XYZ file of C-alpha atoms in Angstrom:
751
model
C -13.857 -9.287 26.824
C -11.658 -5.991 26.090
C -9.156 -6.495 28.777
C -8.662 -10.248 27.456
C -8.316 -8.877 24.194
C -5.621 -6.718 25.029
C -3.873 -10.012 26.677
C -4.300 -11.753 23.174
C -7.394 -13.946 24.580
C -10.753 -14.364 23.084
C -12.388 -16.588 25.615
C -14.702 -15.246 27.770
C -14.013 -14.003 31.361
C -14.828 -16.096 34.342
C -15.398 -19.898 34.806
C -17.112 -22.326 32.488
C -20.477 -23.375 33.877
C -20.217 -26.635 35.621
C -20.390 -29.335 32.647
C -18.763 -32.416 31.704
C -15.209 -32.622 30.953
C -15.823 -33.293 27.296
C -18.115 -29.849 26.860
C -15.075 -27.872 28.398
C -12.854 -29.528 25.627
C -15.410 -28.826 22.926
C -15.487 -25.004 24.284
C -11.824 -24.925 24.456
C -11.641 -26.438 20.940
C -13.950 -23.705 19.584
C -12.439 -20.975 21.204
C -9.141 -21.958 19.723
C -10.534 -22.094 16.376
C -12.588 -18.725 16.958
C -9.216 -17.244 17.865
C -7.096 -18.753 14.885
C -10.028 -17.422 12.528
C -9.920 -14.008 13.944
C -6.314 -13.608 13.901
C -6.114 -14.711 10.230
C -8.938 -12.355 9.267
C -7.164 -9.566 10.866
C -4.061 -10.137 8.839
C -5.915 -10.416 5.609
C -7.710 -6.928 6.494
C -4.457 -5.419 7.221
C -2.639 -6.422 4.152
C -5.589 -6.342 1.815
C -8.116 -3.352 2.962
C -11.281 -3.789 1.174
C -10.676 -7.233 -0.358
C -9.356 -5.437 -3.462
C -6.671 -7.844 -4.388
C -8.914 -10.784 -3.232
C -11.452 -9.535 -5.857
C -8.871 -9.029 -8.533
C -7.672 -12.313 -8.052
C -10.701 -13.935 -8.235
C -11.550 -12.076 -11.264
C -8.319 -13.082 -13.017
C -8.801 -16.774 -12.034
C -12.224 -16.622 -13.748
C -10.660 -15.034 -16.724
C -7.696 -17.899 -17.074
C -10.719 -20.614 -16.604
C -12.897 -18.865 -19.355
C -9.562 -18.508 -21.718
C -8.439 -22.033 -20.838
C -11.960 -23.634 -21.758
C -11.960 -21.579 -24.888
C -8.441 -22.634 -25.867
C -9.341 -25.970 -24.960
C -12.118 -26.044 -27.561
C -10.038 -24.686 -30.400
C -7.428 -27.306 -29.932
C -9.786 -30.189 -29.435
C -11.300 -29.166 -32.970
C -7.903 -29.033 -34.312
C -7.998 -25.246 -35.209
C -4.640 -24.842 -33.201
C -1.615 -26.794 -31.985
C -1.678 -28.284 -28.613
C 1.280 -26.259 -27.755
C -0.441 -23.099 -28.119
C -2.600 -23.893 -25.245
C -0.025 -22.815 -22.662
C 0.528 -19.449 -24.370
C -3.132 -18.745 -24.151
C -3.057 -19.249 -20.141
C 0.192 -17.308 -19.542
C -1.195 -14.481 -21.985
C -4.236 -14.060 -20.055
C -2.203 -13.858 -16.907
C -0.075 -11.186 -18.387
C -2.879 -9.340 -19.888
C -4.631 -8.979 -16.538
C -1.653 -7.988 -14.747
C -0.712 -5.174 -16.922
C -4.280 -3.606 -16.832
C -4.076 -1.230 -14.063
C -6.606 1.647 -14.731
C -8.170 3.234 -11.668
C -11.701 2.588 -12.634
C -13.707 -0.455 -13.737
C -14.817 1.250 -16.792
C -11.383 2.121 -17.600
C -10.044 -1.520 -17.026
C -12.891 -2.790 -19.580
C -11.932 -0.220 -21.920
C -8.388 -1.009 -22.045
C -8.934 -4.692 -21.808
C -11.150 -4.567 -25.025
C -8.410 -2.274 -26.884
C -5.812 -4.819 -25.971
C -7.274 -7.065 -28.732
C -5.470 -5.144 -31.503
C -1.883 -5.484 -30.094
C -2.863 -9.169 -29.145
C -3.653 -9.819 -32.701
C -1.370 -7.416 -34.693
C 2.215 -8.745 -32.731
C 1.781 -12.306 -33.477
C 0.771 -11.512 -37.094
C 3.912 -9.414 -37.423
C 6.073 -12.017 -35.651
C 4.904 -14.490 -38.383
C 5.314 -12.212 -41.057
C 8.891 -11.576 -40.018
C 9.701 -15.237 -39.450
C 11.773 -15.597 -42.330
C 14.044 -12.638 -41.665
C 15.815 -13.461 -38.248
C 17.752 -10.017 -38.099
C 14.736 -7.952 -38.571
C 12.637 -10.468 -36.402
C 15.110 -9.670 -33.460
C 15.387 -5.968 -34.350
C 11.590 -5.474 -34.121
C 11.608 -7.156 -30.659
C 14.322 -4.908 -29.481
C 12.150 -1.955 -30.824
C 9.041 -3.294 -29.109
C 10.643 -3.323 -25.762
C 11.599 0.261 -26.139
C 8.231 1.107 -27.368
C 6.293 -0.348 -24.585
C 8.681 1.687 -22.216
C 8.134 4.835 -23.995
C 4.403 4.742 -24.367
C 3.916 5.090 -20.776
C 4.545 8.632 -21.044
C 1.127 9.032 -22.696
C -0.956 7.399 -19.745
C -1.741 3.873 -18.090
C -3.917 2.731 -21.098
C -0.973 3.490 -23.674
C 1.763 1.768 -21.538
C -0.754 -1.156 -21.132
C -1.108 -1.602 -24.819
C 2.784 -1.388 -25.265
C 3.457 -3.930 -22.808
C 0.669 -6.435 -24.454
C 2.306 -5.921 -27.572
C 5.825 -6.969 -26.200
C 4.286 -9.854 -24.599
C 2.142 -11.012 -27.377
C 5.204 -10.848 -29.750
C 7.329 -12.527 -27.339
C 5.068 -15.775 -26.979
C 4.778 -15.611 -30.723
C 8.618 -15.880 -31.042
C 8.583 -18.936 -28.493
C 5.797 -20.971 -30.315
C 6.640 -19.762 -34.063
C 3.033 -20.829 -35.439
C 3.365 -21.908 -39.055
C 1.365 -19.962 -41.759
C -1.233 -22.973 -41.694
C -1.905 -22.407 -38.130
C -1.630 -18.635 -37.455
C -5.570 -18.118 -37.898
C -5.980 -20.537 -35.197
C -3.410 -19.003 -32.970
C -4.812 -15.534 -33.715
C -8.336 -16.806 -32.655
C -6.683 -18.263 -29.407
C -5.560 -14.665 -28.679
C -9.158 -13.388 -29.471
C -10.199 -15.881 -27.061
C -7.951 -14.929 -24.465
C -8.814 -11.099 -24.756
C -12.629 -12.192 -24.613
C -12.252 -13.901 -21.515
C -10.624 -10.851 -19.837
C -13.061 -8.728 -21.366
C -16.308 -10.770 -19.881
C -14.808 -10.762 -16.599
C -14.018 -7.044 -16.592
C -17.685 -6.716 -17.892
C -19.194 -8.649 -14.871
C -17.201 -6.677 -12.495
C -18.511 -3.326 -13.991
C -21.355 -2.998 -11.474
C -19.953 -2.144 -8.184
C -21.539 -2.104 -4.980
C -19.976 1.026 -3.306
C -21.903 0.439 0.142
C -20.871 -2.964 0.445
C -17.358 -1.876 -0.226
C -17.609 0.731 2.476
C -19.003 -1.554 5.103
C -16.215 -4.156 4.453
C -13.734 -1.177 4.913
C -15.166 -0.009 8.089
C -15.196 -3.861 9.203
C -11.602 -3.934 8.487
C -10.785 -0.805 10.284
C -12.233 -2.274 13.398
C -10.448 -5.304 13.036
C -7.121 -3.610 12.625
C -7.999 -1.474 15.497
C -8.569 -4.607 17.986
C -5.144 -6.130 16.621
C -3.164 -3.095 17.276
C -4.747 -2.752 20.704
C -4.235 -6.642 21.305
C -0.135 -6.008 20.562
C 0.009 -3.072 22.887
C 0.373 -5.414 25.930
C 3.883 -6.060 26.359
C 5.084 -3.639 23.324
C 8.695 -2.780 25.214
C 10.577 -0.534 22.797
C 13.290 -2.306 21.039
C 11.494 -5.833 21.257
C 9.643 -7.928 18.613
C 6.511 -7.012 20.440
C 6.978 -3.325 19.759
C 7.643 -3.717 16.089
C 4.557 -5.930 16.036
C 2.736 -2.816 17.437
C 4.234 -0.631 14.942
C 3.267 -3.031 12.142
C -0.503 -3.141 13.241
C -0.565 0.618 13.798
C 0.615 0.863 9.986
C -2.085 -1.307 9.295
C -4.692 0.867 10.673
C -3.325 3.904 8.793
C -3.581 1.410 5.582
C -7.307 0.754 5.925
C -8.029 4.647 6.808
C -6.247 5.400 3.588
C -8.299 2.698 1.685
C -11.389 4.632 3.003
C -10.064 7.709 1.861
C -9.387 5.923 -1.589
C -13.037 4.723 -1.562
C -14.173 8.570 -1.018
C -11.952 9.496 -4.010
C -13.936 7.149 -6.070
C -17.539 7.271 -5.091
C -19.706 10.389 -4.067
C -19.927 9.639 -0.347
C -23.465 11.305 0.274
C -24.949 9.527 -2.679
C -24.147 6.218 -1.370
C -24.345 6.529 2.649
C -26.029 8.869 5.018
C -23.335 11.378 5.697
C -21.167 13.869 3.815
C -17.883 13.340 2.488
C -16.294 15.584 5.262
C -18.160 13.783 7.932
C -16.884 10.282 7.294
C -13.437 11.779 6.788
C -13.446 13.315 10.077
C -15.222 10.384 11.926
C -12.613 8.133 10.036
C -9.597 10.117 11.531
C -11.161 10.445 14.845
C -11.094 6.538 14.641
C -7.792 6.015 13.528
C -5.993 8.585 15.609
C -7.817 7.768 19.143
C -7.408 3.978 18.575
C -3.520 4.573 17.609
C -3.305 6.909 20.756
C -4.807 4.713 23.116
C -2.756 1.615 22.027
C 0.425 3.634 22.590
C -0.897 4.772 25.948
C -1.588 1.413 27.038
C 1.469 -0.203 25.873
C 3.440 2.566 27.874
C 1.347 2.135 30.717
C 1.619 -1.784 31.049
C 5.402 -1.396 30.283
C 5.839 1.088 33.525
C 3.453 -0.573 35.998
C 2.744 -4.251 34.656
C -0.366 -6.044 33.731
C -1.959 -5.526 36.803
C -2.712 -1.931 35.701
C -5.478 -3.210 33.533
C -8.165 -2.923 36.366
C -11.071 -0.750 37.680
C -12.325 2.027 35.100
C -9.379 1.166 32.607
C -10.700 -2.657 32.755
C -14.197 -1.594 32.050
C -13.526 0.897 29.140
C -11.279 -1.692 27.382
C -14.314 -4.126 27.663
C -16.494 -1.201 26.119
C -14.096 -0.846 23.006
C -13.779 -4.493 22.487
C -17.428 -4.887 22.451
C -17.477 -1.691 20.107
C -14.952 -3.375 17.834
C -16.844 -6.914 17.708
C -18.340 -7.121 14.268
C -21.177 -9.526 15.737
C -24.469 -7.803 15.761
C -25.147 -6.388 19.289
C -27.869 -4.500 20.958
C -25.149 -3.369 23.693
C -23.184 -0.841 21.283
C -25.408 2.176 22.491
C -24.731 1.344 25.936
C -21.231 1.055 25.615
C -21.095 4.462 23.969
C -22.930 5.973 26.898
C -20.653 4.310 29.440
C -17.745 5.560 27.277
C -19.195 9.097 27.278
C -19.548 9.015 31.146
C -15.790 7.400 31.305
C -14.305 10.203 29.152
C -15.888 12.768 31.408
C -14.943 11.116 34.745
C -11.324 10.061 33.903
C -8.931 11.583 36.349
C -5.300 12.757 35.051
C -3.966 11.933 38.595
C -4.777 8.483 38.438
C -2.107 6.045 37.010
C -4.755 4.850 34.263
C -6.533 8.192 33.793
C -5.010 9.091 30.467
C -5.387 5.553 29.158
C -9.106 5.341 30.392
C -9.804 8.725 28.727
C -8.147 7.845 25.505
C -9.630 4.003 25.264
C -13.265 6.045 25.723
C -12.741 8.422 22.937
C -11.909 5.370 20.858
C -15.000 3.812 21.721
C -17.047 6.934 20.804
C -15.067 7.510 17.799
C -16.141 3.911 16.485
C -19.612 4.389 17.583
C -19.687 7.580 15.611
C -18.800 5.346 12.412
C -21.425 2.613 13.361
C -24.342 5.231 13.299
C -23.838 5.714 9.762
C -26.718 4.171 7.663
C -24.749 2.452 4.924
C -27.999 1.384 3.032
C -29.421 5.045 2.297
C -27.992 8.196 0.783
C -27.467 11.355 2.698
C -30.676 13.087 4.550
C -30.056 16.525 5.097
C -31.938 16.981 8.702
C -30.883 17.865 12.022
C -31.950 14.855 13.797
C -29.561 11.848 14.694
C -27.849 10.312 17.695
C -25.522 12.309 19.912
C -21.961 11.729 18.319
C -19.317 13.990 17.454
C -19.837 15.820 14.049
C -18.640 18.772 12.307
C -20.002 21.447 10.444
C -20.043 21.058 6.522
C -19.884 24.758 5.984
C -16.124 25.026 6.229
C -13.737 24.867 3.049
C -12.858 21.571 1.734
C -9.444 22.506 0.497
C -6.383 22.847 2.159
C -4.041 25.968 1.217
C -1.872 25.499 -1.738
C 1.764 24.233 -1.506
C 4.171 25.720 -3.904
C 6.573 23.063 -4.683
C 10.191 23.314 -4.231
C 13.077 21.977 -6.552
C 14.017 18.669 -5.078
C 17.522 18.610 -6.917
C 20.415 19.763 -5.185
C 21.724 23.199 -5.736
C 24.781 21.811 -8.027
C 22.486 19.834 -10.210
C 21.861 22.561 -12.735
C 24.571 24.380 -14.910
C 26.300 23.760 -18.252
C 28.007 20.656 -17.422
C 24.694 18.704 -16.688
C 24.397 16.018 -19.273
C 21.934 16.463 -22.276
C 20.116 13.494 -21.606
C 19.041 14.335 -17.820
C 16.382 16.791 -19.550
C 14.702 13.958 -21.196
C 11.332 12.408 -19.862
C 12.196 9.128 -17.713
C 10.140 7.202 -20.139
C 12.442 8.288 -23.105
C 15.365 7.513 -20.978
C 14.630 4.129 -19.954
C 13.242 3.317 -23.352
C 16.495 3.850 -24.622
C 17.988 1.848 -21.691
C 15.502 -1.123 -22.441
C 16.445 -1.161 -26.063
C 20.080 -1.414 -25.347
C 19.518 -4.182 -22.657
C 17.487 -6.085 -25.103
C 20.232 -5.991 -27.629
C 22.838 -7.022 -25.046
C 20.546 -9.673 -23.682
C 19.913 -11.458 -27.149
C 23.665 -11.888 -27.614
C 24.024 -13.209 -23.998
C 21.068 -15.321 -24.416
C 22.096 -16.722 -27.779
C 25.534 -17.574 -26.197
C 23.823 -19.683 -23.531
C 21.396 -21.417 -25.481
C 20.443 -20.196 -29.028
C 16.868 -21.741 -28.588
C 16.005 -19.949 -25.620
C 17.545 -16.361 -26.093
C 14.564 -14.718 -25.571
C 14.257 -15.668 -22.033
C 17.172 -13.243 -21.439
C 15.472 -10.502 -23.261
C 12.259 -10.922 -21.325
C 14.233 -10.850 -17.826
C 16.245 -7.543 -18.917
C 12.989 -5.969 -20.142
C 10.914 -6.820 -16.844
C 13.165 -5.132 -14.426
C 12.528 -1.551 -16.229
C 9.451 -0.373 -14.204
C 11.008 2.126 -11.852
C 12.864 5.266 -12.869
C 15.974 5.184 -11.067
C 19.006 2.787 -11.178
C 18.443 1.923 -7.445
C 14.826 0.763 -8.063
C 15.993 -1.205 -11.069
C 18.652 -2.986 -9.262
C 16.282 -3.760 -6.113
C 13.602 -5.172 -8.641
C 16.083 -7.166 -10.478
C 17.317 -8.740 -7.105
C 13.865 -9.659 -5.898
C 12.745 -11.013 -9.314
C 16.169 -13.320 -9.200
C 15.200 -14.712 -5.815
C 11.738 -15.415 -6.568
C 12.707 -16.826 -9.919
C 15.501 -19.113 -8.070
C 13.262 -20.340 -5.677
C 10.501 -21.312 -8.169
C 13.261 -23.219 -10.316
C 14.410 -25.224 -7.390
C 10.807 -26.089 -7.106
C 10.215 -26.765 -10.451
C 12.995 -29.231 -10.319
C 11.677 -31.053 -7.685
C 8.393 -31.239 -9.692
C 10.174 -32.290 -12.771
C 11.540 -35.349 -10.922
C 8.626 -36.452 -8.983
C 6.053 -36.029 -11.594
C 6.415 -38.019 -14.762
C 4.753 -36.596 -17.737
C 1.387 -34.343 -17.639
C -0.781 -34.673 -14.816
C -3.649 -32.798 -12.870
C -1.190 -32.090 -10.246
C 0.250 -29.408 -12.907
C -3.135 -27.867 -13.108
C -3.198 -27.330 -9.572
C 0.353 -25.889 -9.757
C -0.780 -23.634 -12.191
C -3.862 -22.507 -10.544
C -1.796 -21.733 -7.350
C 0.573 -19.773 -9.409
C -2.323 -17.481 -10.596
C -3.790 -17.046 -7.244
C -0.501 -16.389 -5.627
C 0.595 -13.855 -8.340
C -2.211 -11.669 -8.354
C -2.967 -12.143 -4.424
C 0.598 -11.943 -2.852
C 2.553 -10.592 -6.019
C 1.694 -6.806 -5.176
C 3.113 -7.105 -1.679
C 6.633 -8.038 -3.239
C 8.046 -8.814 -6.546
C 9.747 -12.100 -5.127
C 6.480 -13.241 -4.833
C 5.519 -12.274 -8.283
C 8.387 -13.666 -9.723
C 8.178 -16.963 -7.835
C 4.421 -17.569 -8.588
C 4.590 -16.474 -12.276
C 7.620 -18.852 -12.761
C 5.703 -21.465 -10.850
C 2.965 -20.967 -13.597
C 5.272 -21.528 -16.241
C 6.604 -24.733 -14.601
C 3.024 -25.888 -14.702
C 2.604 -25.224 -18.296
C 5.926 -27.009 -19.285
C 4.856 -29.845 -17.316
C 1.184 -30.079 -18.978
C 3.287 -29.970 -22.271
C 5.338 -32.775 -21.313
C 8.695 -30.890 -21.612
C 9.471 -29.976 -18.397
C 12.965 -31.439 -16.960
C 15.658 -30.373 -14.442
C 18.040 -29.177 -17.486
C 15.286 -26.762 -18.792
C 14.536 -25.128 -15.316
C 18.223 -24.626 -14.891
C 18.428 -23.008 -18.295
C 15.378 -20.834 -17.258
C 17.532 -19.497 -14.340
C 20.749 -18.970 -16.144
C 18.897 -16.945 -18.945
C 17.200 -14.883 -16.318
C 20.023 -14.044 -14.230
C 21.925 -12.944 -17.468
C 19.259 -11.012 -18.576
C 18.575 -9.221 -15.174
C 22.507 -8.500 -14.880
C 22.634 -7.041 -18.438
C 19.364 -4.905 -17.406
C 21.063 -3.531 -14.370
C 24.231 -2.960 -16.069
C 22.326 -0.743 -18.580
C 20.743 1.001 -15.991
C 23.686 1.976 -14.360
C 25.890 2.507 -17.454
C 23.544 3.984 -20.167
C 22.028 7.429 -19.501
C 21.752 6.625 -15.611
C 19.991 8.724 -13.206
C 20.849 9.124 -9.378
C 18.476 7.782 -7.304
C 18.806 10.735 -4.929
C 16.656 12.824 -7.007
C 13.623 10.817 -6.749
C 14.023 10.484 -3.039
C 14.668 14.195 -2.764
C 11.608 14.983 -4.413
C 9.666 12.530 -2.295
C 11.059 14.112 0.849
C 10.638 17.559 -0.230
C 6.860 16.716 -1.112
C 6.442 15.194 2.329
C 7.880 18.106 4.175
C 5.629 20.423 2.342
C 2.832 18.519 3.358
C 3.846 18.472 6.904
C 4.172 21.973 6.722
C 0.901 22.801 5.444
C -1.084 20.822 7.875
C 1.117 22.308 10.788
C 0.275 25.677 9.414
C -3.605 24.633 9.138
C -3.106 23.510 12.925
C -2.124 26.931 13.957
C -5.133 28.591 11.895
C -7.618 26.345 13.425
C -6.642 27.182 16.760
C -7.339 30.926 16.263
C -10.110 30.908 13.727
C -13.428 28.934 13.129
C -14.322 26.812 9.950
C -11.018 25.295 9.193
C -12.211 21.706 9.371
C -12.353 21.323 5.599
C -8.864 22.471 5.180
C -7.315 20.401 8.083
C -9.010 17.087 6.685
C -7.677 18.001 3.081
C -4.122 18.649 4.752
C -4.032 15.345 6.622
C -5.059 13.532 3.518
C -2.265 15.079 1.661
C 0.315 14.296 4.307
C -0.846 10.524 4.114
C -0.398 10.497 0.356
C 2.970 11.939 0.917
C 3.964 9.699 3.415
C 2.894 6.668 1.182
C 4.833 7.768 -1.704
C 7.989 7.987 0.385
C 7.435 4.855 1.990
C 6.958 3.172 -1.716
C 10.071 4.883 -2.918
C 12.378 3.975 0.130
C 10.777 0.399 -0.468
C 11.711 0.470 -4.119
C 15.197 1.255 -3.629
C 15.904 -0.884 -0.493
C 18.819 -2.891 -2.185
C 20.989 0.543 -2.472
C 20.759 1.211 1.118
C 23.498 -0.554 2.650
C 25.195 -1.077 5.931
C 25.150 2.139 8.073
C 23.227 3.936 5.380
C 20.192 1.417 5.549
C 20.073 2.184 9.469
C 20.056 5.771 8.971
C 17.353 5.639 6.203
C 15.387 3.182 8.442
C 15.658 5.765 11.361
C 14.672 8.599 9.260
C 11.526 6.959 7.915
C 10.497 6.063 11.354
C 11.047 9.510 12.629
C 8.720 10.852 9.465
C 6.131 8.708 10.654
C 6.320 9.688 13.919
C 5.854 13.508 12.899
C 3.124 12.420 10.702
C 1.385 10.652 13.593
C 1.798 13.385 15.628
C 0.795 16.056 13.225
C -2.508 14.127 12.473
C -2.943 13.770 16.275
C -2.669 17.427 16.911
C -5.235 18.024 13.629
C -7.648 16.183 15.577
C -7.336 18.543 18.560
C -7.547 21.410 16.422
C -10.833 20.359 14.558
C -12.403 20.003 17.750
C -11.351 23.757 18.532
C -12.178 25.110 15.324
C -15.637 23.439 15.147
C -16.656 25.556 18.250
C -18.945 28.424 18.028
C -16.985 31.783 16.777
C -15.081 33.820 19.487
C -14.188 30.480 21.511
C -10.738 29.978 19.625
C -7.770 31.042 21.033
C -7.081 34.693 21.065
C -4.808 37.706 22.451
C -1.678 36.087 24.302
C -2.802 32.487 23.800
C -3.114 32.873 20.005
C 0.433 34.569 20.041
C 2.077 31.780 21.891
C 0.455 29.133 19.614
C 1.435 30.912 16.537
C 5.060 31.498 17.577
C 5.045 27.805 18.459
C 3.773 26.793 14.835
C 6.108 29.184 13.311
C 9.108 27.461 15.169
C 8.004 23.986 13.903
C 7.961 25.245 10.487
C 11.198 26.757 10.495
C 12.745 23.576 11.792
C 10.765 21.922 8.975
C 12.804 24.204 6.514
C 15.778 23.385 8.176
C 15.236 19.377 7.723
C 14.416 20.385 3.938
C 17.907 21.923 3.556
C 19.638 19.247 5.480
C 17.767 16.002 3.984
C 17.474 17.819 0.439
C 20.267 20.371 -0.401
C 22.895 18.630 1.980
C 23.394 21.496 4.363
C 24.697 21.661 7.473
C 22.329 21.290 10.359
C 21.236 24.429 12.101
C 18.518 23.032 14.459
C 19.357 23.205 18.083
C 18.538 19.988 19.589
C 18.325 21.876 23.235
C 15.577 24.349 22.117
C 12.566 23.961 24.223
C 10.584 26.664 22.502
C 7.684 24.432 21.749
C 7.663 22.768 24.998
C 7.855 26.129 26.888
C 4.723 27.426 24.746
C 2.886 24.142 25.916
C 3.570 24.890 29.611
C 2.175 28.336 29.294
C -1.239 27.367 27.765
C -1.324 24.722 30.284
C -0.959 27.202 32.966
C -3.533 29.171 31.361
C -5.966 26.259 31.484
C -6.104 25.943 27.816
C -6.440 22.152 27.922
C -7.031 21.317 24.025
C -4.407 23.700 22.495
C -1.928 22.669 25.095
C -2.459 19.073 24.155
C -2.185 20.116 20.447
C 1.091 21.711 21.421
C 2.511 18.799 23.178
C 1.871 16.864 19.902
C 3.758 19.396 17.906
C 6.504 19.042 20.251
C 6.896 15.622 18.906
C 6.807 16.755 15.423
C 9.695 19.346 16.365
C 11.445 16.739 18.081
C 11.385 14.265 14.978
C 12.480 17.125 12.581
C 15.494 17.964 14.788
C 16.411 14.308 15.192
C 16.266 13.897 11.362
C 18.543 16.704 10.985
C 21.024 15.344 13.229
C 20.892 11.841 12.069
C 21.480 13.018 8.529
C 24.300 15.246 9.463
C 26.283 12.612 11.664
C 25.884 10.178 8.515
C 26.855 12.602 5.933
């Protein structure tokens, strides 16, 4: 089953038993359905580890249904105008989208606290309705206040955003004094619906969450192995393999996130460090096996998937299959024998060895009892575990300044010392004021759309992130407006189709929106389209006007981000690169310590987790600034981020080898000349990391020598001394060293 899994097939090996042609056809159809279901499940697992986005989407949909039902009752009993119904739905979505606390209790508390701005902001709008100038000035001030409040934390920023949105919808609807109580009652119902759903989600099932994550780790691993066949460098298949390896990383990071929220030992039958170590083993071994199988098939053809490798892949596929099986232990026993017997001189020897290791790594995760807390006893199955007596924190890292050396000095602009929230609050207020003028010029009755558009792009902290966000929102809004024009032509008057479109908008905004701002803007605009349709005012001219106001508002916002107290994006990128290289240096030093001293497992696991976080943050910053990387610069940035991923993955592979060494009995680590050789190689890698920092952050000329083979020579010395595991770790550090030197060369050539 496993070798066929690598070939992207799920049907069983061998011939169908002699049956009628119809039964063969039924079996083929069933196999096709199972294949499609499996592929879809793997894609969902890769993009949404732990079903976090799916859970949030269902919760928000439920909140929308609750608030919609309450609003309908209020409108039906003539306590509020029918037009207020749409604002209740939209505000429910905005409130749910804005609340982003880390814990369920935090999200519940913030949702409850939102009642104050949800009621106060519309009341203020109604009070200022007779003074247009003051009304607009207050709206502009709210835009700045909502941005500035972020400096006090997530909850303060959320309440500021809620106040801005509540005031905005009050400007749109302008409830008369006689209907203000009914409108405020609607706002209370909106808040109550969100609070009710958050209250129902307060009780979490951490054991169930971990079980889902482990299942998704197996699914992502199987998907990576499937993509390994035919993954020739430079081809779409190889890019698919890299994407699926990133999916394995994402699920592993999600498991680490689960561990940061829950005490592992109180939920499942293992310690926090044991789960971290086993997850690292499963992640690294599968990634290593997939890359080795890919290289093997590329060099020798699919015919190499025979013999011991074929059986090893069968066992791994069985272990990755979530269907309950009594054969998992037998597969682990066979993998243990295959790991011992795999011969390096055979063409598929290394691939067989790595595949067997992957099977054992996932078997170690399967042996964890997810339904009982940790029992401190010495009994258990024969799996690779680590001692829990070693320290759990890595060595401290002293952060370096990320700013270029010439950034400081008396000529530096005074506002560069401001907090990002203060600077962006001023930018947002200037943008809102200008957007008001531009919006009035386009259409005096819809000017607030331009203000909303200019406000929505001030989420990042740099001008490049603002530009990227604005471009994505324009694309998403434009696509939704085009669809809205079609809907306006096809559907005449309110219909149930508008309800379905609105439901699709809610689900899409929360499930797909976090992946890209284009999706978020598209589905939120689609939700607005549905509400206008329900109110009977949807027409092509209105949709065109919406697009014009949106483009104008975002253009004003981008200009303000670039011209008013502008901050160069290089500083944010330099800070992320510095943090990444600091984390990489810490892990490399930890690997050197683990090879010579026992009890370093905890430090290595902490350092590997820190490197994962730094890599994730660097990827996020590069993604948020993607539009500023044009032509050759974008190509260089893509290559540099790829090299850093190579360095991260190789360093974590080496850390895995170091954990096996440091977990041995005292005295079995490297000593004497071997220790000196290893420490010298580590020092060389650390030195090249410092050179990379100087080149990438400070803009210095590269002094790294691409012809230097110090680390490779050290690897050869240890291999000749029969130090298999340390030499393997050094081989991986050779890749780290190569990635750092290559980064220096690429940056220098592109300077």
